[in-house]
PDB file of C-alpha atoms in Angstrom:
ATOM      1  CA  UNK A  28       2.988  14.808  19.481  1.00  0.00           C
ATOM      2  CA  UNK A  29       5.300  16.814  16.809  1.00  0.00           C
ATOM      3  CA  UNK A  30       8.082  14.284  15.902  1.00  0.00           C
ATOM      4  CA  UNK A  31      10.905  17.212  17.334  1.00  0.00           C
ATOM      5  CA  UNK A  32       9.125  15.493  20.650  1.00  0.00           C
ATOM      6  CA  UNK A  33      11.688  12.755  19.808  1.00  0.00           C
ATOM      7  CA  UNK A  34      15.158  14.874  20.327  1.00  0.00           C
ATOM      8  CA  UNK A  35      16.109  13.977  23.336  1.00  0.00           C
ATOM      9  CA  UNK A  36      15.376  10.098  22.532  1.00  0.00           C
ATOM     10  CA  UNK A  37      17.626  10.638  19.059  1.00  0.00           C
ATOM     11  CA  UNK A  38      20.073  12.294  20.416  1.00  0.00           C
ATOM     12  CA  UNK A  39      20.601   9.764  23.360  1.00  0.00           C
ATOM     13  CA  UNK A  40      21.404   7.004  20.734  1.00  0.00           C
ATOM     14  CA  UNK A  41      24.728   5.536  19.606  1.00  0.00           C
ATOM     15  CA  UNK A  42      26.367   7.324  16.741  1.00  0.00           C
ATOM     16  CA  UNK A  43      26.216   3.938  14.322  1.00  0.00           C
ATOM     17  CA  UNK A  44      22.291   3.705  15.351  1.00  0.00           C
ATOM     18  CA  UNK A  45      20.284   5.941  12.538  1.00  0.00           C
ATOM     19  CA  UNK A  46      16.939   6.751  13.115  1.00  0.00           C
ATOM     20  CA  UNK A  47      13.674   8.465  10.832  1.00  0.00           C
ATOM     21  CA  UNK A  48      11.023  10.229  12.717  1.00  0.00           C
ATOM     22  CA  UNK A  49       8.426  11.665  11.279  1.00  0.00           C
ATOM     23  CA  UNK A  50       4.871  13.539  11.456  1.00  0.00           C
ATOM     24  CA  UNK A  51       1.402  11.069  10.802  1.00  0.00           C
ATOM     25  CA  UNK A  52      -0.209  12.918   7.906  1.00  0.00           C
ATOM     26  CA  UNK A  53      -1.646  16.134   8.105  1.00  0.00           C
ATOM     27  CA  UNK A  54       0.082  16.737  11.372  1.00  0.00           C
ATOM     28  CA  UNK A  55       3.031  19.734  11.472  1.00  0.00           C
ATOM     29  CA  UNK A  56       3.531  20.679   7.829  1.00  0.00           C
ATOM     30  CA  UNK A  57       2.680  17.066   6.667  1.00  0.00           C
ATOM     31  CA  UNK A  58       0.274  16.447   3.265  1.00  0.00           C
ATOM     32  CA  UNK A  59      -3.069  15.717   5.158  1.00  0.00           C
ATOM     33  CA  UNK A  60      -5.299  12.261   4.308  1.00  0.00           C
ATOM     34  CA  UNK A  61      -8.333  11.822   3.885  1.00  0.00           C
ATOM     35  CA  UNK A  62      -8.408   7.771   4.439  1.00  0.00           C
ATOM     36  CA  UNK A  63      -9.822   6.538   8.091  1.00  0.00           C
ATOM     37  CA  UNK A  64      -8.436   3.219   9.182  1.00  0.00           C
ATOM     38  CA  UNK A  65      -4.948   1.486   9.949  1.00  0.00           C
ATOM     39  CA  UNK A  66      -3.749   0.593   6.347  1.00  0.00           C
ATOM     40  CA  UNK A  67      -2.652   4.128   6.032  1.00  0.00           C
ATOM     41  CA  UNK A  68      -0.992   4.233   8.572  1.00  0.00           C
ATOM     42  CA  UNK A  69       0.772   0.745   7.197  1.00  0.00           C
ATOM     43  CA  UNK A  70       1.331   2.446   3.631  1.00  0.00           C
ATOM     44  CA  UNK A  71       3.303   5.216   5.526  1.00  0.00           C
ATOM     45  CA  UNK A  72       5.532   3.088   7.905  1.00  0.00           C
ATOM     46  CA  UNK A  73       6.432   0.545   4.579  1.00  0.00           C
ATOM     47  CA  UNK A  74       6.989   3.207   2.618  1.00  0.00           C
ATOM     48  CA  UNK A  75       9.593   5.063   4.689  1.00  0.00           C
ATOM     49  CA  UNK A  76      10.973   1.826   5.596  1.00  0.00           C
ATOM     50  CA  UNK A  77      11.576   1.116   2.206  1.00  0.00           C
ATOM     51  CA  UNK A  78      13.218   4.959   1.103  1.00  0.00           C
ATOM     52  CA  UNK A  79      15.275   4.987   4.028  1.00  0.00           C
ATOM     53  CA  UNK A  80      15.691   1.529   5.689  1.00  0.00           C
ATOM     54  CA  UNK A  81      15.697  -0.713   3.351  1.00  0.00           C
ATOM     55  CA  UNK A  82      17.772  -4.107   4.187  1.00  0.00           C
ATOM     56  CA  UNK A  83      18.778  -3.152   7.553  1.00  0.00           C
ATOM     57  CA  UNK A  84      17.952  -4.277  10.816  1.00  0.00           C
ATOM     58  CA  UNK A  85      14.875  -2.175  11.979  1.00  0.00           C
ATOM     59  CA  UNK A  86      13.441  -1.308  15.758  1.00  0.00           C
ATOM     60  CA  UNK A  87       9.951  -0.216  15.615  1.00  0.00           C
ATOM     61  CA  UNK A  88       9.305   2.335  18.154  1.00  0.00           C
ATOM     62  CA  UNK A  89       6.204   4.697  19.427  1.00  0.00           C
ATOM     63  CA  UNK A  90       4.877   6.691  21.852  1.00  0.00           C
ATOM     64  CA  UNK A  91       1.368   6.921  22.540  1.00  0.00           C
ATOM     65  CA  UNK A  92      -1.184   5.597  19.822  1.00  0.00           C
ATOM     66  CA  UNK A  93       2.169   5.344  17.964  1.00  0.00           C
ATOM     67  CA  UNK A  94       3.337   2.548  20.259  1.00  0.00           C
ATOM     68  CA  UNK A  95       0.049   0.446  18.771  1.00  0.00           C
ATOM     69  CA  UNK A  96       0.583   1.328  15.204  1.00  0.00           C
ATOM     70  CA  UNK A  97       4.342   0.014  15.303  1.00  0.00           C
ATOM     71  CA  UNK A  98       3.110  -3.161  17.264  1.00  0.00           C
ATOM     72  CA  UNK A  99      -0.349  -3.398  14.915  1.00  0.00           C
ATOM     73  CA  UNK A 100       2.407  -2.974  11.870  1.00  0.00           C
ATOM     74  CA  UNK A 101       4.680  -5.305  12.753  1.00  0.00           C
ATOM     75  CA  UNK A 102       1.666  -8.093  14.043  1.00  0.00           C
ATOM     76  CA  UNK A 103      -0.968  -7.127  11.018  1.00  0.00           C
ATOM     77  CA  UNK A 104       0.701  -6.088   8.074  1.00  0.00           C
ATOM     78  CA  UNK A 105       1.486  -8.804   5.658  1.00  0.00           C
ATOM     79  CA  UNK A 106       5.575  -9.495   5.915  1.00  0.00           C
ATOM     80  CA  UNK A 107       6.720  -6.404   8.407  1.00  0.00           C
ATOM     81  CA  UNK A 108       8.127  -8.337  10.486  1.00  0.00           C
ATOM     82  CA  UNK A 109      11.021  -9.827   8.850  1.00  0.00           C
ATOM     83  CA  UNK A 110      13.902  -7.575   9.727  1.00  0.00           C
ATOM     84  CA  UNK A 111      12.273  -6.184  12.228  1.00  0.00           C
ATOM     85  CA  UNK A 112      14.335  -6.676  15.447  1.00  0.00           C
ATOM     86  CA  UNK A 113      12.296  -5.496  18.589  1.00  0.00           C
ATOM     87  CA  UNK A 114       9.249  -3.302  18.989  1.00  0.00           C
ATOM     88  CA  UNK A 115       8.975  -0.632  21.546  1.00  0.00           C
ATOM     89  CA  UNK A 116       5.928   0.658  22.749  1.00  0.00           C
ATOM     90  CA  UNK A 117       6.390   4.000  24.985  1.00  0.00           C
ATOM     91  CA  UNK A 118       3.293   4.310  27.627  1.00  0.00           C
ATOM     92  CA  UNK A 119       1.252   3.142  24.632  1.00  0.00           C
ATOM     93  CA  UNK A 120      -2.559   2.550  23.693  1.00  0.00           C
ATOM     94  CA  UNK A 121      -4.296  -0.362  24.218  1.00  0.00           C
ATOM     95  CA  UNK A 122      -7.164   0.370  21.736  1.00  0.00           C
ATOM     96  CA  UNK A 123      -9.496  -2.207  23.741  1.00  0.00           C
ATOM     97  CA  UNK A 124      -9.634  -0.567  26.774  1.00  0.00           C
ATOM     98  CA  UNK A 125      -9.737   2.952  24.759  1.00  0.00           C
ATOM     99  CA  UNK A 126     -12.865   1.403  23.418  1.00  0.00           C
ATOM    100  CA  UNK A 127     -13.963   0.293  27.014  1.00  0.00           C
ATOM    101  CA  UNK A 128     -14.155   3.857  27.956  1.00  0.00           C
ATOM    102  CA  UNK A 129     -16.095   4.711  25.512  1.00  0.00           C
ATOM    103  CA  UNK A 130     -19.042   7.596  27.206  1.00  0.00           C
ATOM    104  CA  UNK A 131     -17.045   7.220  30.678  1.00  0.00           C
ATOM    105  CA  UNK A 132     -15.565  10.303  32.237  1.00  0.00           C
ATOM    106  CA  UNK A 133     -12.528  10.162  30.790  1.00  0.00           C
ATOM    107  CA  UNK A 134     -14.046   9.792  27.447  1.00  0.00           C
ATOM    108  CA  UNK A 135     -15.869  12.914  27.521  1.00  0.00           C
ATOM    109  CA  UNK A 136     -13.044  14.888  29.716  1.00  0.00           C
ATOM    110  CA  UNK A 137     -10.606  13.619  26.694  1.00  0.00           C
ATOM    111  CA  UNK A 138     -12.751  15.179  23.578  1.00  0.00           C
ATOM    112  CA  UNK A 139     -13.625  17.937  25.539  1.00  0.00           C
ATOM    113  CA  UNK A 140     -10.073  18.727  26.115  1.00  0.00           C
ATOM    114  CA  UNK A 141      -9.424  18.355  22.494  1.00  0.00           C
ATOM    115  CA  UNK A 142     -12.236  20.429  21.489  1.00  0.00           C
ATOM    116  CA  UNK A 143     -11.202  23.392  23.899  1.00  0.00           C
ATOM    117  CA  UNK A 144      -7.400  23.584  22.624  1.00  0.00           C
ATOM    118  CA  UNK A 145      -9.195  23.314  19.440  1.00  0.00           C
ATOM    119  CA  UNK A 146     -10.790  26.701  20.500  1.00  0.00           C
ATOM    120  CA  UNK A 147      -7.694  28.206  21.828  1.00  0.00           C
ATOM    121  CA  UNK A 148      -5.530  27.359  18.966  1.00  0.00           C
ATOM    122  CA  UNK A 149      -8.045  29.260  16.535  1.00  0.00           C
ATOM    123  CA  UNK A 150      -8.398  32.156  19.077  1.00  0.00           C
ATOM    124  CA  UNK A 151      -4.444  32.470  18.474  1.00  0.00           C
ATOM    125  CA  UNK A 152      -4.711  31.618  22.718  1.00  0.00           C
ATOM    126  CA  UNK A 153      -2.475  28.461  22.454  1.00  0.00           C
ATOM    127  CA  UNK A 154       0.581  30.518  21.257  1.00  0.00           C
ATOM    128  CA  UNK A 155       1.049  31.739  25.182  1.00  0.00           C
ATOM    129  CA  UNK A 156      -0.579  28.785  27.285  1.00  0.00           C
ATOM    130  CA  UNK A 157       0.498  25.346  24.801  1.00  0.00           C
ATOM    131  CA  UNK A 158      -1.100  22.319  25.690  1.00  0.00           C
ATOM    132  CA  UNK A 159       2.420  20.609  25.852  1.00  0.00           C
ATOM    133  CA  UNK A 160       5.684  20.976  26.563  1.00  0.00           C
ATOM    134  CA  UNK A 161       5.222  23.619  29.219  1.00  0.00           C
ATOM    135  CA  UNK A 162       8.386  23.561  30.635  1.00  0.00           C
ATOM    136  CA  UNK A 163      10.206  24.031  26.980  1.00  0.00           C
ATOM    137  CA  UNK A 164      12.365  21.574  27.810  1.00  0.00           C
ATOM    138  CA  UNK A 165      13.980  21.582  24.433  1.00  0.00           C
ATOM    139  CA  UNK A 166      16.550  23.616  22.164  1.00  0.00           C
ATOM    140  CA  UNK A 167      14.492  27.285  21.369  1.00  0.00           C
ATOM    141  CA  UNK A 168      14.489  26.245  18.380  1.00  0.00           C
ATOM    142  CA  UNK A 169      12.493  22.636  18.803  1.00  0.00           C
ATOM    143  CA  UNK A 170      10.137  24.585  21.527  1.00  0.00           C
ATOM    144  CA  UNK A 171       8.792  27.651  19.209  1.00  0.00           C
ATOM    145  CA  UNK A 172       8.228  24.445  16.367  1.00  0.00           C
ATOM    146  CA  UNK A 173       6.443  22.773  19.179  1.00  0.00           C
ATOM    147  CA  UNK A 174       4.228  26.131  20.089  1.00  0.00           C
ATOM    148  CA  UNK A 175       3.572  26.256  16.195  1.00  0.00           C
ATOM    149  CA  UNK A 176       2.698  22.566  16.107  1.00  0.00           C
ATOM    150  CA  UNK A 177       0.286  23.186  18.992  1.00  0.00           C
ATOM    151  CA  UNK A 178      -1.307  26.752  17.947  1.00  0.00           C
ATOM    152  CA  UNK A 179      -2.585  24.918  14.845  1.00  0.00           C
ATOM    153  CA  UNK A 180      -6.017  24.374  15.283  1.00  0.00           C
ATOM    154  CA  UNK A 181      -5.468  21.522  12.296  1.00  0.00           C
ATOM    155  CA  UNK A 182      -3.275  19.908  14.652  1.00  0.00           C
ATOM    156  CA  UNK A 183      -6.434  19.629  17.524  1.00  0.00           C
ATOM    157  CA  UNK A 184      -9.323  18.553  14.602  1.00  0.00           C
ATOM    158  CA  UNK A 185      -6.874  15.788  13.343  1.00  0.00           C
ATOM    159  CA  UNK A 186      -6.325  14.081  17.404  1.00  0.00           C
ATOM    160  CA  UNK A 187     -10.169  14.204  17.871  1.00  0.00           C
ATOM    161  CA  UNK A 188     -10.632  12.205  14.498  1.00  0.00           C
ATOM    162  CA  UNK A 189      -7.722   9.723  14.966  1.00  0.00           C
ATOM    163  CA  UNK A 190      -9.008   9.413  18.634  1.00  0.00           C
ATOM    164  CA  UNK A 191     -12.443   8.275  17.594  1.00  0.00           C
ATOM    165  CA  UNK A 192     -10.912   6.635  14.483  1.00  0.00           C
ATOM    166  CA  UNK A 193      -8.588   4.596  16.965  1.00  0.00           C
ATOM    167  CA  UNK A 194     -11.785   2.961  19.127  1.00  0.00           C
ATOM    168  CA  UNK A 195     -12.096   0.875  15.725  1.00  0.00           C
ATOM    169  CA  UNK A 196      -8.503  -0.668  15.724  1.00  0.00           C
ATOM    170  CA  UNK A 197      -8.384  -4.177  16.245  1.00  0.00           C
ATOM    171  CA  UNK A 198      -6.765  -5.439  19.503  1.00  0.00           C
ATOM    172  CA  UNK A 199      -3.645  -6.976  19.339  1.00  0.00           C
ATOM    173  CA  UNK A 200      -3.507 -10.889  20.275  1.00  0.00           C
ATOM    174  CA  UNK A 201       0.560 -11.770  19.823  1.00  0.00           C
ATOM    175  CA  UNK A 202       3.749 -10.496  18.749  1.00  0.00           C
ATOM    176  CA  UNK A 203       6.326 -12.472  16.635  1.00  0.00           C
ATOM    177  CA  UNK A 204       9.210 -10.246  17.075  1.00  0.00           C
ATOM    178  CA  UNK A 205      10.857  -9.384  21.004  1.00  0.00           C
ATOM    179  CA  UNK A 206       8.638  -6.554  22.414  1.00  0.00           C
ATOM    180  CA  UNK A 207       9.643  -3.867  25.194  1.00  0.00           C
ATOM    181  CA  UNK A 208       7.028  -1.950  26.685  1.00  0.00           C
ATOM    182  CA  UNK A 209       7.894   1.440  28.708  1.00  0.00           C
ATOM    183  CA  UNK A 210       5.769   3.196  31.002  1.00  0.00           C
ATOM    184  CA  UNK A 211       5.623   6.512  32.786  1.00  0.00           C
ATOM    185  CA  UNK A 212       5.309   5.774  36.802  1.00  0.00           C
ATOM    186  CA  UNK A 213       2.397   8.492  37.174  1.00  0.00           C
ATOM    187  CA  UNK A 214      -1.005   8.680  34.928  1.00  0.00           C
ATOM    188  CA  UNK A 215      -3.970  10.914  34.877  1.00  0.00           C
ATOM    189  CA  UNK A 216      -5.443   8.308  36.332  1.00  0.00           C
ATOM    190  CA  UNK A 217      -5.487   4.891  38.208  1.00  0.00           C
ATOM    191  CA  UNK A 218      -1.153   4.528  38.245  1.00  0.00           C
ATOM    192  CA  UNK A 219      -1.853   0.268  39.496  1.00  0.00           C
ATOM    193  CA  UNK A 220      -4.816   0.085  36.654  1.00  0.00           C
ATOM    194  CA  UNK A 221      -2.819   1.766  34.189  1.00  0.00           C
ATOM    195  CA  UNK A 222       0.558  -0.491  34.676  1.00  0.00           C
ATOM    196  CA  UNK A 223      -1.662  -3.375  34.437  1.00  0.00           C
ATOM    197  CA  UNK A 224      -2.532  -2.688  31.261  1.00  0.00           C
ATOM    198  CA  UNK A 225       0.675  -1.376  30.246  1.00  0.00           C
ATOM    199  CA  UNK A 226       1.919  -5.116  31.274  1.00  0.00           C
ATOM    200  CA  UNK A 227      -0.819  -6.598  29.492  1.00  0.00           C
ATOM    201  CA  UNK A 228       0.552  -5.748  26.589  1.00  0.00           C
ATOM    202  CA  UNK A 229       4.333  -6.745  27.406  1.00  0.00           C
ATOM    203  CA  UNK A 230       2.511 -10.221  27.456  1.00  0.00           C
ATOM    204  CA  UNK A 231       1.831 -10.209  23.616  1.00  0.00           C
ATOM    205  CA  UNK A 232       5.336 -11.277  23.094  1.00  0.00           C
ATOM    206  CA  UNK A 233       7.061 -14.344  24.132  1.00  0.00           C
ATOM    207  CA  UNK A 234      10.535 -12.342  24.495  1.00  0.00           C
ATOM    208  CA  UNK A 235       9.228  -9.204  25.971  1.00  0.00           C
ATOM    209  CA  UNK A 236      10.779  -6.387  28.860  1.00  0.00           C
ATOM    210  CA  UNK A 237       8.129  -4.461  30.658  1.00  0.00           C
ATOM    211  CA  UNK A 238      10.035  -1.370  32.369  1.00  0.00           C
ATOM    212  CA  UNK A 239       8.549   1.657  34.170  1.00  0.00           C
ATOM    213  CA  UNK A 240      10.270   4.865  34.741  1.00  0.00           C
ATOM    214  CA  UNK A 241      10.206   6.447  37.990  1.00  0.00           C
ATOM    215  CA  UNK A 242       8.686  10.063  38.085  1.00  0.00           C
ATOM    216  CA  UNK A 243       8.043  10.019  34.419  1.00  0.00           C
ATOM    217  CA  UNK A 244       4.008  11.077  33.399  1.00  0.00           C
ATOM    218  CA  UNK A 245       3.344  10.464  29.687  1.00  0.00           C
ATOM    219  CA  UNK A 246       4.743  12.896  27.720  1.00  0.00           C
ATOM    220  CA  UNK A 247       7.879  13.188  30.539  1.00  0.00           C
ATOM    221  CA  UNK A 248       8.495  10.046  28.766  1.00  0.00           C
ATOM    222  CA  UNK A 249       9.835  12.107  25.795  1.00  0.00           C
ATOM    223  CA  UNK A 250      10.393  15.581  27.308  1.00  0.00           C
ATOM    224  CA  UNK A 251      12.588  14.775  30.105  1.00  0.00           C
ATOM    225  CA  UNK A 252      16.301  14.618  29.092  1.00  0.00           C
ATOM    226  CA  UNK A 253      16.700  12.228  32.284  1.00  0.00           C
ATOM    227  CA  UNK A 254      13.558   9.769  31.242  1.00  0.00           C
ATOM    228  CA  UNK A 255      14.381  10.649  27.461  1.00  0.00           C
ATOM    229  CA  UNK A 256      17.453   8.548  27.640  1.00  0.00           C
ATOM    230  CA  UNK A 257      16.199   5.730  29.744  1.00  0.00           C
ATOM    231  CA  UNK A 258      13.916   5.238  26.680  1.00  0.00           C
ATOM    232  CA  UNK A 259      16.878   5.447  23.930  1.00  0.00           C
ATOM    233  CA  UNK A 260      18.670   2.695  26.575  1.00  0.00           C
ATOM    234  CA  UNK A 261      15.721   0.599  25.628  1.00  0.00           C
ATOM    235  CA  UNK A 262      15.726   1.020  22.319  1.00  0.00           C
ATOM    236  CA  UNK A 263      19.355   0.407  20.979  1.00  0.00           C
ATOM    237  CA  UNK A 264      19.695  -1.999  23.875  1.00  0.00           C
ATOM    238  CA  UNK A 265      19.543  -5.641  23.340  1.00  0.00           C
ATOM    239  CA  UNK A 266      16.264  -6.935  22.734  1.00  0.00           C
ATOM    240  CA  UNK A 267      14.732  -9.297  25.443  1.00  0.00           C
ATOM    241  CA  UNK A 268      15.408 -12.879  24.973  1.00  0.00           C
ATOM    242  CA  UNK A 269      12.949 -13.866  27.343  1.00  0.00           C
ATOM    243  CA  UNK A 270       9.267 -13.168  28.849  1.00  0.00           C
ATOM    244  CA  UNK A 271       8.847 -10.201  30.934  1.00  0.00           C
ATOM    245  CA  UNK A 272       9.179 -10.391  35.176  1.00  0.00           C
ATOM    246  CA  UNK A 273       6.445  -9.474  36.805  1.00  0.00           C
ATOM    247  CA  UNK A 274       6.605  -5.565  37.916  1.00  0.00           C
ATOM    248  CA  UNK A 275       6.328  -4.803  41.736  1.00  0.00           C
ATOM    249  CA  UNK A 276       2.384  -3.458  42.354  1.00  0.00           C
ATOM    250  CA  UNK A 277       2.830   0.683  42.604  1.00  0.00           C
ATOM    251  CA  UNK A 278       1.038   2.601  44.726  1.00  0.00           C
ATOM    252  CA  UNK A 279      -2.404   4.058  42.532  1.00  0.00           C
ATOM    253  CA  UNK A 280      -4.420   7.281  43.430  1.00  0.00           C
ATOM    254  CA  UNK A 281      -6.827   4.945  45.872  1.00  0.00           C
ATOM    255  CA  UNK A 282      -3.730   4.068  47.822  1.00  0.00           C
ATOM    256  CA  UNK A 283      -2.852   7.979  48.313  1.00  0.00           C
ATOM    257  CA  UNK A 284      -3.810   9.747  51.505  1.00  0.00           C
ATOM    258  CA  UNK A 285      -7.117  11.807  50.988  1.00  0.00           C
ATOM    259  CA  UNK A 286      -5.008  15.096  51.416  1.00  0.00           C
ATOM    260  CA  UNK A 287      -2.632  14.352  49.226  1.00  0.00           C
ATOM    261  CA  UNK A 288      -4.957  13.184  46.108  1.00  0.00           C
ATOM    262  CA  UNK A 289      -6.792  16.283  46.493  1.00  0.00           C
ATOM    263  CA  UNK A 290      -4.092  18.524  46.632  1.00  0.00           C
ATOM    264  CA  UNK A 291      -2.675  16.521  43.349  1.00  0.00           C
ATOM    265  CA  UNK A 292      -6.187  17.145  41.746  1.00  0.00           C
ATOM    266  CA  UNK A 293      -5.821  21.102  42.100  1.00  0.00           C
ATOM    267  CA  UNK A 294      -2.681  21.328  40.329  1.00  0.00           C
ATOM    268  CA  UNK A 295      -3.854  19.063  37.563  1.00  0.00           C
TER     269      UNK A 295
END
């Protein structure tokens, strides 16, 4: 997602709490790269921590794949930690079970749909049905960068790579710095299989929070005012000091009345 996606999450945080968001390469009106693999994604993160952070007290945060690549940073990368003071992973990837799914229905339903807006974006399509952000939720200004963003077919040719790239990240195994993960109540798919991962992951820390949002989806995370600043909360909140409670089992699509999981499936 463009890093405008952020706004409402920046603009929810305390006035002494600076922040630098930014684009992954070749994404929005960033220089592209032609390097696979997560050091390069490493050199990026160091190097704007070091232009524009430098000495202070850092929170990692990301949303999506971005919610590895701070964790993967801060556990893989040689010293990152050290002044790092939590790590927040919004409704993030767990690249082992992305690899698990590798040929499965939602494999091929995910590069498909990346292919199509692919399509769309070069048939100048995307401009009047985006992929994201339907309900321009944003400032006019933030939601005709986002339609830009989106009706570049650059944009869609980048996700497939770094999706098929990501199925080669290594999993994470621990944490040494407190770890919150967020995640949206409703998925594409399984919602009980897809908070068990999410808490999964809230176990690779030893001082870790694992919070879901009621009525967010993934990208409501971020695009919802309302959700948007349950997130900031999170992130200029204290970190945790202690290993995350167990979260209360939520109802998944098997658990759903026939009617109402097929009526769900039209509208999606």
């Amino acid at each position: 997602m463009p890093h405008e996606y952020w706004d409402w999450v920046c603009g929810a945080l305390p006035a002494d709490m600076g922040y630098v968001r930014f684009n992954a390469p070749g994404y929005g009106l960033s220089t592209p790269s032609t390097r696979y693999g997560l050091e390069r994604h490493f050199a990026l993160l160091q190097e704007l921590r070091e232009t524009y952070a430098a000495g202070l007290p850092l929170v990692l945060a990301g949303h999506s794949l971005g919610g590895y690549f701070v964790a993967a940073y801060a556990s893989l990368h040689p010293g990152a930690a050290e002044g790092v003071s939590a790590v927040v992973m919004v409704d993030a990837t767990d690249v082992a079970h992305l690899r698990s799914s590798r040929r499965s229905e939602v494999d091929r339903w995910s590069q498909q749909s990346m292919l199509m807006e692919r399509v769309y974006a070069l048939a100048g399509l995307s401009v009047f049905r985006p992929a994201l952000n339907k309900n321009k939720t944003y400032r006019p200004d933030i939601n005709r960068s986002s339609t830009a963003f989106l009706a570049e077919p650059r944009t869609w040719a980048l996700a497939y790579r770094d999706y098929l790239d990501a199925m080669t990240y290594p999993a994470l195994t621990g944490l040494d710095v407190p770890l919150s993960v967020i995640t949206a109540e409703n998925n594409h798919g399984d919602n009980a299989a897809h908070h068990a991962v999410q808490a999964k992951m809230a176990a690779l820390a030893k001082s870790s929070r694992h919070r879901i949002i009621d009525g967010a989806d993934h990208e409501s995370l971020l695009t919802v005012q309302a959700h948007a600043e349950q997130v900031a909360a999170v992130i200029a909140g204290d970190p945790p000091t202690g290993p995350a409670a167990p979260q209360p089992r939520r109802r998944s699509a098997a658990d759903r009345p026939a009617a109402k999981t097929a009526a769900g499936a039209k509208r999606s």
